[in-house]
Amino acid sequence: MGTKGSVNRQRIVEAADHLFYSRGYNQTSFSDISDETGIPRGNFYYYFKTKEDILAAVVDSRLSIFRQMLQECDRVSTDPGERLLAFAQMPVQNEQQILQYGCPIGTLSSELVKDQDHGISKARLTAVFDLLRDWCEARFKELGYTEQARDYALDLIAKMQGMSIIANVYNDAAFLHRTTNDIQQWIQQITSAQH
Amino acid sequence: MGTKGSVNRQRIVEAADHLFYSRGYNQTSFSDISDETGIPRGNFYYYFKTKEDILAAVVDSRLSIFRQMLQECDRVSTDPGERLLAFAQMPVQNEQQILQYGCPIGTLSSELVKDQDHGISKARLTAVFDLLRDWCEARFKELGYTEQARDYALDLIAKMQGMSIIANVYNDAAFLHRTTNDIQQWIQQITSAQH
DNA sequence: GTCTATACCTTGATAGAC
DNA sequence: GTCTATCAAGGTATAGAC
């Protein structure tokens, strides 16, 4: 592999990913990434032209992570309802992260939407949301809902986003579990009503 | 009124409130506030010791704004169900703001929870959420739900938070309206099932 | 009480030695 | 490819004249 596959480059992206998540993009400086990787600040510019280029790489990284998660959901079962239930289970599996830092895509989007001068395209910003939405929409369509599939998909993601915010603000694990159950019941309701 | 009621102080808080909402707290500099108010940077320190003191004043300001909103909801009717429906209507009344900048308390909390070195107490951070939660809980209790009242209250706020995030990310007014209807139907379902 | 000037630090980014 | 030294700009905060 070439320059893009450099070990140092990958380490920078991993450290930045973690720091952007735990501190926020704008609150993470090159010094922070340098401290965590041991790679000197000035060296970053050999791998990335700007800080936003690092952000783009981080977003791409999260994108592929979520793609893997969806694949795992697909592996659980061939039944679309079961797959959606597995999808809804995700936040519980990452409980500690959600409670401490919130949803990795929800919080990042909320932060970046406020930046008026972000060179990063809005398309890239919503790419992860699109990925999840389209996957959910496809499952609901398989359940027989051709018209309502997209609405259901957005509803599901919105429910999970709201859950993550409240669980994060109040650091409330019980709420996370209870609401996950509610969401899964909502899915089963739609599943059993299928036609 | 004394120093706290100074006109300049109030203008600073108002400008900061708007800027913190539209750009985020960390992305707002003293220069920005100075540009919007016409008050020179160095002058801020006569009214506030630090930037975080301004933030605290802004949070207090939003707290009283939400208190007023709740009073308006109370004025709509004496029926707790009607009051909750009016509460759920709030985001639609502030549609443009929600679509552009998200929920004024949700986005601020998401941003500040990430700051590890925020001198602002977590109690103050969640004060607005507490206000809304307690108000909703009281209404559900009036409907006869003594045990489930608090859960319902958190559910309602979570629903509205998730709605705001998705509506903001996709700048989707139709989703905001449709989901508000869903939430209000959910409230009526609980109301009509009261006992 | 109001304003100007400025100190001091950190930021993202660059230049150039090795 | 890797590192050090440094830049210019902008951040918060302070000192002191008026």
Short mmCIF file of C-alpha atoms in Angstrom, two decimals, chain A residues 33-142:
data_model
loop_
_atom_site.label_atom_id
_atom_site.label_comp_id
_atom_site.label_asym_id
_atom_site.label_seq_id
_atom_site.Cartn_x
_atom_site.Cartn_y
_atom_site.Cartn_z
CA ILE A 33 -3.29 14.51 18.76
CA SER A 34 0.47 14.90 19.04
CA ASP A 35 0.38 14.08 22.75
CA GLU A 36 -1.68 10.95 22.16
CA THR A 37 0.32 9.62 19.23
CA GLY A 38 3.80 10.86 20.06
CA ILE A 39 3.99 12.19 16.53
CA PRO A 40 5.14 15.82 16.43
CA ARG A 41 2.67 18.46 15.33
CA GLY A 42 4.52 19.61 12.26
CA ASN A 43 4.60 16.08 10.99
CA PHE A 44 0.86 15.93 10.45
CA TYR A 45 1.15 18.02 7.35
CA TYR A 46 3.03 15.32 5.60
CA TYR A 47 -0.10 13.16 5.78
CA PHE A 48 -2.86 15.80 5.70
CA LYS A 49 -3.04 19.24 4.16
CA THR A 50 -5.40 20.71 6.75
CA LYS A 51 -7.20 19.83 9.95
CA GLU A 52 -10.39 19.38 7.99
CA ASP A 53 -8.66 16.73 5.92
CA ILE A 54 -8.14 14.81 9.14
CA LEU A 55 -11.82 15.29 9.95
CA ALA A 56 -12.78 13.92 6.55
CA ALA A 57 -10.61 10.86 7.17
CA VAL A 58 -12.24 10.40 10.59
CA VAL A 59 -15.73 10.62 9.11
CA ASP A 60 -14.77 8.06 6.48
CA SER A 61 -13.45 5.84 9.25
CA ARG A 62 -16.69 6.04 11.21
CA LEU A 63 -18.58 5.40 8.03
CA SER A 64 -16.83 2.10 7.50
CA ILE A 65 -17.26 1.19 11.17
CA PHE A 66 -21.01 1.68 10.87
CA ARG A 67 -20.99 -0.30 7.65
CA GLN A 68 -19.43 -3.19 9.55
CA MET A 69 -22.05 -2.86 12.29
CA LEU A 70 -24.81 -3.09 9.72
CA GLN A 71 -23.18 -6.18 8.23
CA GLU A 72 -23.19 -7.75 11.67
CA CYS A 73 -26.88 -6.93 12.00
CA ASP A 74 -27.43 -8.62 8.65
CA ARG A 75 -25.55 -11.70 9.84
CA VAL A 76 -27.87 -12.12 12.84
CA SER A 77 -30.74 -13.31 10.71
CA THR A 78 -32.25 -13.22 7.25
CA ASP A 79 -35.49 -11.85 8.67
CA PRO A 80 -35.67 -8.06 8.24
CA GLY A 81 -37.52 -7.65 11.53
CA GLU A 82 -34.80 -9.51 13.42
CA ARG A 83 -32.17 -7.40 11.70
CA LEU A 84 -33.90 -4.19 12.79
CA LEU A 85 -34.07 -5.47 16.35
CA ALA A 86 -30.33 -6.12 16.27
CA PHE A 87 -29.82 -2.60 14.92
CA ALA A 88 -31.82 -1.14 17.79
CA GLN A 89 -29.63 -3.10 20.20
CA MET A 90 -26.47 -1.29 19.12
CA PRO A 91 -26.53 1.54 21.70
CA VAL A 92 -26.81 -0.96 24.55
CA GLN A 93 -23.74 -2.77 23.29
CA ASN A 94 -21.84 0.52 23.37
CA GLU A 95 -23.44 1.62 26.60
CA GLN A 96 -20.42 3.19 28.27
CA GLN A 97 -19.53 5.30 25.23
CA ILE A 98 -23.10 6.52 24.78
CA LEU A 99 -23.44 7.46 28.42
CA GLN A 100 -20.14 9.32 28.48
CA TYR A 101 -19.95 10.98 25.07
CA GLY A 102 -23.29 10.47 23.36
CA CYS A 103 -23.83 9.12 19.88
CA PRO A 104 -20.66 9.34 17.76
CA ILE A 105 -22.54 10.58 14.72
CA GLY A 106 -25.27 12.61 16.41
CA THR A 107 -22.91 14.71 18.52
CA LEU A 108 -20.46 15.26 15.68
CA SER A 109 -23.21 16.39 13.34
CA SER A 110 -24.67 18.73 15.94
CA GLU A 111 -21.28 20.30 16.38
CA LEU A 112 -20.39 20.67 12.72
CA VAL A 113 -23.76 21.96 11.56
CA LYS A 114 -22.99 25.04 13.64
CA ASP A 115 -19.74 25.73 11.86
CA GLN A 116 -20.63 28.17 9.15
CA ASP A 117 -17.21 28.02 7.58
CA HIS A 118 -16.71 24.31 7.46
CA GLY A 119 -15.07 23.40 4.20
CA ILE A 120 -16.30 19.87 4.77
CA SER A 121 -19.27 19.28 2.54
CA LYS A 122 -22.69 18.78 4.07
CA ALA A 123 -22.97 15.64 1.99
CA ARG A 124 -20.08 14.07 3.85
CA LEU A 125 -21.56 15.25 7.13
CA THR A 126 -24.83 13.44 6.59
CA ALA A 127 -23.23 10.45 4.90
CA VAL A 128 -23.39 8.29 8.02
CA PHE A 129 -27.01 9.24 8.68
CA ASP A 130 -27.81 8.42 5.07
CA LEU A 131 -26.15 5.05 5.43
CA LEU A 132 -28.23 4.13 8.47
CA ARG A 133 -31.42 5.58 7.05
CA ASP A 134 -31.10 3.74 3.74
CA TRP A 135 -30.32 0.45 5.47
CA CYS A 136 -33.36 0.76 7.75
CA GLU A 137 -35.54 1.84 4.85
CA ALA A 138 -34.54 -1.26 2.90
CA ARG A 139 -35.49 -3.49 5.86
CA PHE A 140 -38.91 -1.86 6.25
CA LYS A 141 -39.50 -2.27 2.53
CA GLU A 142 -38.71 -5.96 2.87
#
